[in-house]
Amino acid sequence: MTPSQPTPTSDDRGLLLGDGLFETIPLHGGRPHGLDLHLDRFRSGARALGLEPPSATQLQEGVRRALAELVPAPGAPSVRPDGRLRLTLTAGSGGAGGLARPPGGEPMLQVVAAGFRSDPAWWTEGLRAVRAGRVDPESLVARSGAKHTNYLERILALRTARGAGAHEALLSTPSGELVEGSASALLWWDGARLHLPRAGALPSLTIQLLREELDGEDPGEVGWGDRALDGPALESILAGPEGPPGSPLPPRPSGEIMLASRLRQLVPVVEVDGRAVGSGRPGPVFRRLQQLYLERVRSDLGLPGDSVRGR
C-alpha cells in the first residue's frame, strides 16, 4: 500500500466495481480541518467494508505528500489556496475476476489535494431542489457507515434535478422521509426546533461540529428534536400556492431546510419541487448556524477572524 498518488490498474476493483471508500477533507489556506475526525472515519469505514485500513503512518505520509504538491499557481499570491484533500481506498486489483475479492488482495490508497472554489450565491441566494433518488437505510452499504465510491444513484438523482432546472436533489427513504442531498447531509428547522433524519444518512462530521458548538447555546433558542421530514412535515414548511393576481399572499411558514457538507459547509435550500421553503430566502437559523460553523473552523485552525468565510 503506497501512500502517494498511484494510478489504479485496469482491473482495480474500485474502478470496475465501486469496491472502495473515500473521505473529502476541506483545506483552508492549505491546512486540513478536522483531519483526525476524517482519518478515524476512513479507517473505521475500511474495516466495515472488510478492507485492511491504512496505518496512521501511511495516511500521514500520503497527506504530507499531497499537501506539498498543492502550490499556488504562477503569479498567484504565495498563500496556499483553499481546497480539498481526497483520500480513496479501493480493494485493489482483481476486479476482472468477478464480484468476489481474490485472496491476498492488497488495497490501493490514493491521496490527492486540489483547489476548490465555491459559488457565493449558495449562501446569499440558496439552492433550489427537487425530490429525486432513494436511500435504503437497511442496505448493507448504508449500515456500514462508510463513504463508499459507488455514487451512481446520486449521480442520476442530481442529473434529474439539473434537468428539472434545480441545483440539487433530495433523496428519500422508501417510506418517503427526506434524508440527504446528493452528496450532503440534511437538517431542517420546523419553526421551533432543529431535526435530523431518523435513518438512512451517513453521520455528518459538519453536523457533529455544529452540535458541539450548539451545546453552549440557549436550548430555547436552538434546540434539537426528532421529527422526520416526511410528506406532512415538508408540507408544513412549504409556502402555499398564490391566488389570482392582486389577491393577498398566503402566510409564509417559518421553516428552513439546510444541507451540510465539508466543502460547501452549510447551504440553505429555499425551494423544493418549485415551492418556496419558508420565506423562500436563506433564513435566520441558517445564518446563525453558518456563523457558528465558521467560528469553529477559525478556532480549530487558529486563523484570524476574516480568514475563513463561506467558501
Tab-separated table of N, CA and C in Angstrom, residues 29-125:
chain	number	residue	atom	x	y	z
A	29	GLY	N	-6.424	27.714	3.485
A	29	GLY	CA	-5.051	28.161	3.383
A	29	GLY	C	-4.082	26.998	3.294
A	30	GLY	N	-4.515	25.913	2.654
A	30	GLY	CA	-3.675	24.731	2.517
A	30	GLY	C	-3.616	23.839	3.739
A	31	ARG	N	-4.411	24.157	4.779
A	31	ARG	CA	-4.394	23.365	6.013
A	31	ARG	C	-5.687	22.579	6.159
A	32	PRO	N	-5.600	21.280	6.453
A	32	PRO	CA	-6.815	20.469	6.580
A	32	PRO	C	-7.534	20.755	7.888
A	33	HIS	N	-8.854	20.797	7.816
A	33	HIS	CA	-9.655	20.995	9.024
A	33	HIS	C	-10.345	19.681	9.391
A	34	GLY	N	-10.245	19.311	10.655
A	34	GLY	CA	-10.872	18.081	11.127
A	34	GLY	C	-10.191	16.829	10.614
A	35	LEU	N	-8.884	16.903	10.377
A	35	LEU	CA	-8.178	15.781	9.765
A	35	LEU	C	-8.327	14.501	10.570
A	36	ASP	N	-8.140	14.568	11.886
A	36	ASP	CA	-8.204	13.356	12.700
A	36	ASP	C	-9.596	12.725	12.650
A	37	LEU	N	-10.644	13.546	12.647
A	37	LEU	CA	-12.005	13.012	12.554
A	37	LEU	C	-12.191	12.228	11.258
A	38	HIS	N	-11.687	12.794	10.160
A	38	HIS	CA	-11.830	12.132	8.864
A	38	HIS	C	-10.997	10.856	8.790
A	39	LEU	N	-9.780	10.902	9.308
A	39	LEU	CA	-8.935	9.705	9.258
A	39	LEU	C	-9.528	8.577	10.099
A	40	ASP	N	-10.115	8.929	11.233
A	40	ASP	CA	-10.754	7.908	12.069
A	40	ASP	C	-11.928	7.276	11.324
A	41	ARG	N	-12.751	8.108	10.669
A	41	ARG	CA	-13.893	7.558	9.944
A	41	ARG	C	-13.440	6.746	8.729
A	42	PHE	N	-12.360	7.195	8.103
A	42	PHE	CA	-11.818	6.490	6.939
A	42	PHE	C	-11.372	5.082	7.329
A	43	ARG	N	-10.616	4.973	8.393
A	43	ARG	CA	-10.110	3.675	8.824
A	43	ARG	C	-11.246	2.792	9.353
A	44	SER	N	-12.211	3.400	10.058
A	44	SER	CA	-13.359	2.640	10.536
A	44	SER	C	-14.196	2.130	9.368
A	45	GLY	N	-14.373	2.982	8.349
A	45	GLY	CA	-15.125	2.572	7.178
A	45	GLY	C	-14.445	1.449	6.424
A	46	ALA	N	-13.112	1.494	6.343
A	46	ALA	CA	-12.371	0.420	5.680
A	46	ALA	C	-12.619	-0.911	6.383
A	47	ARG	N	-12.549	-0.905	7.701
A	47	ARG	CA	-12.797	-2.148	8.447
A	47	ARG	C	-14.221	-2.656	8.213
A	48	ALA	N	-15.189	-1.711	8.178
A	48	ALA	CA	-16.581	-2.110	7.969
A	48	ALA	C	-16.786	-2.746	6.603
A	49	LEU	N	-15.991	-2.341	5.604
A	49	LEU	CA	-16.091	-2.916	4.265
A	49	LEU	C	-15.179	-4.125	4.085
A	50	GLY	N	-14.503	-4.535	5.134
A	50	GLY	CA	-13.642	-5.699	5.067
A	50	GLY	C	-12.306	-5.441	4.402
A	51	LEU	N	-11.862	-4.181	4.413
A	51	LEU	CA	-10.570	-3.821	3.829
A	51	LEU	C	-9.559	-3.548	4.934
A	52	GLU	N	-8.310	-3.868	4.661
A	52	GLU	CA	-7.252	-3.538	5.613
A	52	GLU	C	-7.079	-2.023	5.651
A	53	PRO	N	-7.311	-1.394	6.794
A	53	PRO	CA	-7.168	0.065	6.831
A	53	PRO	C	-5.700	0.479	6.770
A	54	PRO	N	-5.403	1.599	6.128
A	54	PRO	CA	-4.024	2.095	6.129
A	54	PRO	C	-3.585	2.419	7.556
A	55	SER	N	-2.300	2.287	7.800
A	55	SER	CA	-1.776	2.651	9.112
A	55	SER	C	-1.751	4.160	9.257
A	56	ALA	N	-1.629	4.628	10.476
A	56	ALA	CA	-1.539	6.065	10.723
A	56	ALA	C	-0.340	6.658	9.990
A	57	THR	N	0.772	5.936	9.955
A	57	THR	CA	1.970	6.422	9.263
A	57	THR	C	1.728	6.551	7.764
A	58	GLN	N	1.081	5.562	7.175
A	58	GLN	CA	0.788	5.617	5.743
A	58	GLN	C	-0.111	6.801	5.403
A	59	LEU	N	-1.132	7.023	6.220
A	59	LEU	CA	-2.036	8.131	5.961
A	59	LEU	C	-1.326	9.477	6.132
A	60	GLN	N	-0.553	9.614	7.181
A	60	GLN	CA	0.153	10.870	7.421
A	60	GLN	C	1.133	11.178	6.293
A	61	GLU	N	1.822	10.159	5.800
A	61	GLU	CA	2.766	10.371	4.717
A	61	GLU	C	2.034	10.731	3.424
A	62	GLY	N	0.915	10.071	3.167
A	62	GLY	CA	0.131	10.400	1.991
A	62	GLY	C	-0.390	11.823	2.027
A	63	VAL	N	-0.880	12.248	3.197
A	63	VAL	CA	-1.376	13.618	3.351
A	63	VAL	C	-0.233	14.615	3.174
A	64	ARG	N	0.918	14.317	3.766
A	64	ARG	CA	2.053	15.238	3.654
A	64	ARG	C	2.460	15.438	2.198
A	65	ARG	N	2.555	14.351	1.449
A	65	ARG	CA	2.966	14.459	0.053
A	65	ARG	C	1.933	15.227	-0.776
A	66	ALA	N	0.659	14.934	-0.533
A	66	ALA	CA	-0.388	15.606	-1.310
A	66	ALA	C	-0.397	17.106	-1.031
A	67	LEU	N	-0.267	17.498	0.224
A	67	LEU	CA	-0.285	18.918	0.567
A	67	LEU	C	0.945	19.638	0.013
A	68	ALA	N	2.069	18.932	-0.061
A	68	ALA	CA	3.289	19.548	-0.590
A	68	ALA	C	3.130	19.910	-2.064
A	69	GLU	N	2.242	19.201	-2.752
A	69	GLU	CA	2.040	19.462	-4.176
A	69	GLU	C	0.991	20.534	-4.432
A	70	LEU	N	0.273	20.941	-3.394
A	70	LEU	CA	-0.747	21.973	-3.557
A	70	LEU	C	-0.073	23.333	-3.436
A	71	VAL	N	0.540	23.781	-4.506
A	71	VAL	CA	1.282	25.033	-4.505
A	71	VAL	C	0.513	26.072	-5.302
A	72	PRO	N	0.677	27.350	-4.996
A	72	PRO	CA	-0.028	28.389	-5.744
A	72	PRO	C	0.367	28.393	-7.221
A	73	ALA	N	-0.577	28.778	-8.051
A	73	ALA	CA	-0.304	28.895	-9.480
A	73	ALA	C	0.684	30.027	-9.730
A	74	PRO	N	1.431	29.972	-10.844
A	74	PRO	CA	2.384	31.047	-11.159
A	74	PRO	C	1.699	32.411	-11.163
A	75	GLY	N	2.314	33.357	-10.469
A	75	GLY	CA	1.764	34.700	-10.403
A	75	GLY	C	0.705	34.899	-9.338
A	76	ALA	N	0.280	33.806	-8.686
A	76	ALA	CA	-0.729	33.918	-7.642
A	76	ALA	C	-0.055	34.264	-6.312
A	77	PRO	N	-0.838	34.757	-5.327
A	77	PRO	CA	-0.261	35.028	-4.001
A	77	PRO	C	0.398	33.773	-3.438
A	78	SER	N	1.367	33.983	-2.565
A	78	SER	CA	2.142	32.861	-2.038
A	78	SER	C	1.362	32.013	-1.044
A	79	VAL	N	0.215	32.523	-0.545
A	79	VAL	CA	-0.584	31.751	0.398
A	79	VAL	C	-1.215	30.565	-0.319
A	80	ARG	N	-1.136	29.392	0.292
A	80	ARG	CA	-1.746	28.220	-0.325
A	80	ARG	C	-3.267	28.390	-0.401
A	81	PRO	N	-3.873	27.891	-1.460
A	81	PRO	CA	-5.301	28.141	-1.654
A	81	PRO	C	-6.172	27.270	-0.766
A	82	ASP	N	-7.445	27.683	-0.645
A	82	ASP	CA	-8.430	26.784	-0.062
A	82	ASP	C	-8.637	25.641	-1.043
A	83	GLY	N	-9.042	24.512	-0.530
A	83	GLY	CA	-9.193	23.373	-1.431
A	83	GLY	C	-9.752	22.169	-0.713
A	84	ARG	N	-9.400	21.006	-1.242
A	84	ARG	CA	-9.907	19.757	-0.691
A	84	ARG	C	-8.808	18.697	-0.744
A	85	LEU	N	-8.878	17.812	0.199
A	85	LEU	CA	-7.977	16.668	0.268
A	85	LEU	C	-8.839	15.423	0.112
A	86	ARG	N	-8.552	14.621	-0.884
A	86	ARG	CA	-9.359	13.429	-1.166
A	86	ARG	C	-8.542	12.173	-0.868
A	87	LEU	N	-9.067	11.336	0.022
A	87	LEU	CA	-8.467	10.046	0.331
A	87	LEU	C	-9.354	8.960	-0.262
A	88	THR	N	-8.763	8.070	-1.053
A	88	THR	CA	-9.513	6.964	-1.655
A	88	THR	C	-8.806	5.656	-1.357
A	89	LEU	N	-9.578	4.675	-0.925
A	89	LEU	CA	-9.040	3.334	-0.691
A	89	LEU	C	-9.920	2.342	-1.451
A	90	THR	N	-9.320	1.588	-2.362
A	90	THR	CA	-10.061	0.549	-3.067
A	90	THR	C	-9.542	-0.819	-2.645
A	91	ALA	N	-10.285	-1.846	-3.046
A	91	ALA	CA	-9.860	-3.214	-2.718
A	91	ALA	C	-8.712	-3.683	-3.595
A	92	GLY	N	-8.213	-2.819	-4.473
A	92	GLY	CA	-7.052	-3.160	-5.289
A	92	GLY	C	-7.419	-3.950	-6.534
A	93	SER	N	-6.454	-4.618	-7.105
A	93	SER	CA	-6.660	-5.330	-8.363
A	93	SER	C	-7.509	-6.578	-8.145
A	94	GLY	N	-8.020	-7.114	-9.267
A	94	GLY	CA	-8.830	-8.330	-9.189
A	94	GLY	C	-10.267	-8.131	-9.582
A	95	GLY	N	-10.609	-6.951	-10.099
A	95	GLY	CA	-11.997	-6.686	-10.448
A	95	GLY	C	-12.485	-7.462	-11.655
A	96	ALA	N	-11.566	-7.854	-12.547
A	96	ALA	CA	-11.973	-8.567	-13.756
A	96	ALA	C	-12.365	-10.011	-13.470
A	97	GLY	N	-12.077	-10.490	-12.286
A	97	GLY	CA	-12.346	-11.881	-11.967
A	97	GLY	C	-13.724	-12.143	-11.394
A	98	GLY	N	-14.560	-11.125	-11.279
A	98	GLY	CA	-15.893	-11.305	-10.717
A	98	GLY	C	-16.083	-10.503	-9.451
A	99	LEU	N	-17.215	-10.721	-8.781
A	99	LEU	CA	-17.547	-9.919	-7.604
A	99	LEU	C	-16.733	-10.300	-6.372
A	100	ALA	N	-16.416	-11.557	-6.229
A	100	ALA	CA	-15.680	-11.994	-5.034
A	100	ALA	C	-14.258	-11.437	-5.053
A	101	ARG	N	-13.830	-10.931	-3.902
A	101	ARG	CA	-12.459	-10.428	-3.807
A	101	ARG	C	-11.471	-11.593	-3.843
A	102	PRO	N	-10.395	-11.448	-4.608
A	102	PRO	CA	-9.399	-12.529	-4.641
A	102	PRO	C	-8.638	-12.579	-3.321
A	103	PRO	N	-8.220	-13.765	-2.902
A	103	PRO	CA	-7.450	-13.858	-1.646
A	103	PRO	C	-6.106	-13.157	-1.789
A	104	GLY	N	-5.702	-12.521	-0.701
A	104	GLY	CA	-4.395	-11.873	-0.681
A	104	GLY	C	-4.345	-10.551	-1.410
A	105	GLY	N	-5.507	-10.002	-1.764
A	105	GLY	CA	-5.509	-8.721	-2.462
A	105	GLY	C	-4.991	-7.594	-1.588
A	106	GLU	N	-4.292	-6.640	-2.205
A	106	GLU	CA	-3.733	-5.508	-1.464
A	106	GLU	C	-4.487	-4.236	-1.813
A	107	PRO	N	-5.080	-3.555	-0.834
A	107	PRO	CA	-5.812	-2.325	-1.118
A	107	PRO	C	-4.912	-1.262	-1.749
A	108	MET	N	-5.515	-0.383	-2.539
A	108	MET	CA	-4.809	0.743	-3.142
A	108	MET	C	-5.233	2.028	-2.448
A	109	LEU	N	-4.259	2.767	-1.945
A	109	LEU	CA	-4.514	4.043	-1.288
A	109	LEU	C	-4.057	5.177	-2.187
A	110	GLN	N	-4.934	6.152	-2.377
A	110	GLN	CA	-4.591	7.342	-3.151
A	110	GLN	C	-4.977	8.575	-2.340
A	111	VAL	N	-4.061	9.537	-2.237
A	111	VAL	CA	-4.317	10.786	-1.527
A	111	VAL	C	-3.983	11.928	-2.477
A	112	VAL	N	-4.970	12.784	-2.751
A	112	VAL	CA	-4.803	13.854	-3.725
A	112	VAL	C	-5.330	15.156	-3.134
A	113	ALA	N	-4.591	16.243	-3.317
A	113	ALA	CA	-5.042	17.576	-2.906
A	113	ALA	C	-5.303	18.415	-4.147
A	114	ALA	N	-6.327	19.250	-4.084
A	114	ALA	CA	-6.672	20.112	-5.214
A	114	ALA	C	-7.365	21.358	-4.685
A	115	GLY	N	-7.364	22.409	-5.482
A	115	GLY	CA	-8.085	23.616	-5.119
A	115	GLY	C	-9.588	23.409	-5.219
A	116	PHE	N	-10.340	24.274	-4.559
A	116	PHE	CA	-11.802	24.207	-4.609
A	116	PHE	C	-12.346	25.624	-4.513
A	117	ARG	N	-13.225	25.958	-5.445
A	117	ARG	CA	-13.856	27.272	-5.425
A	117	ARG	C	-15.366	27.089	-5.395
A	118	SER	N	-16.012	27.879	-4.587
A	118	SER	CA	-17.455	27.756	-4.415
A	118	SER	C	-18.160	28.961	-5.027
A	119	ASP	N	-19.464	28.883	-5.068
A	119	ASP	CA	-20.300	29.960	-5.588
A	119	ASP	C	-20.915	30.707	-4.411
A	120	PRO	N	-20.587	31.979	-4.202
A	120	PRO	CA	-21.157	32.717	-3.071
A	120	PRO	C	-22.679	32.723	-3.059
A	121	ALA	N	-23.301	32.525	-4.221
A	121	ALA	CA	-24.765	32.521	-4.277
A	121	ALA	C	-25.363	31.364	-3.490
A	122	TRP	N	-24.558	30.319	-3.218
A	122	TRP	CA	-25.070	29.229	-2.396
A	122	TRP	C	-25.585	29.752	-1.059
A	123	TRP	N	-24.897	30.724	-0.495
A	123	TRP	CA	-25.259	31.237	0.822
A	123	TRP	C	-26.151	32.472	0.760
A	124	THR	N	-25.985	33.296	-0.260
A	124	THR	CA	-26.787	34.512	-0.345
A	124	THR	C	-28.151	34.280	-0.990
A	125	GLU	N	-28.233	33.325	-1.921
A	125	GLU	CA	-29.489	33.060	-2.630
A	125	GLU	C	-30.104	31.713	-2.253
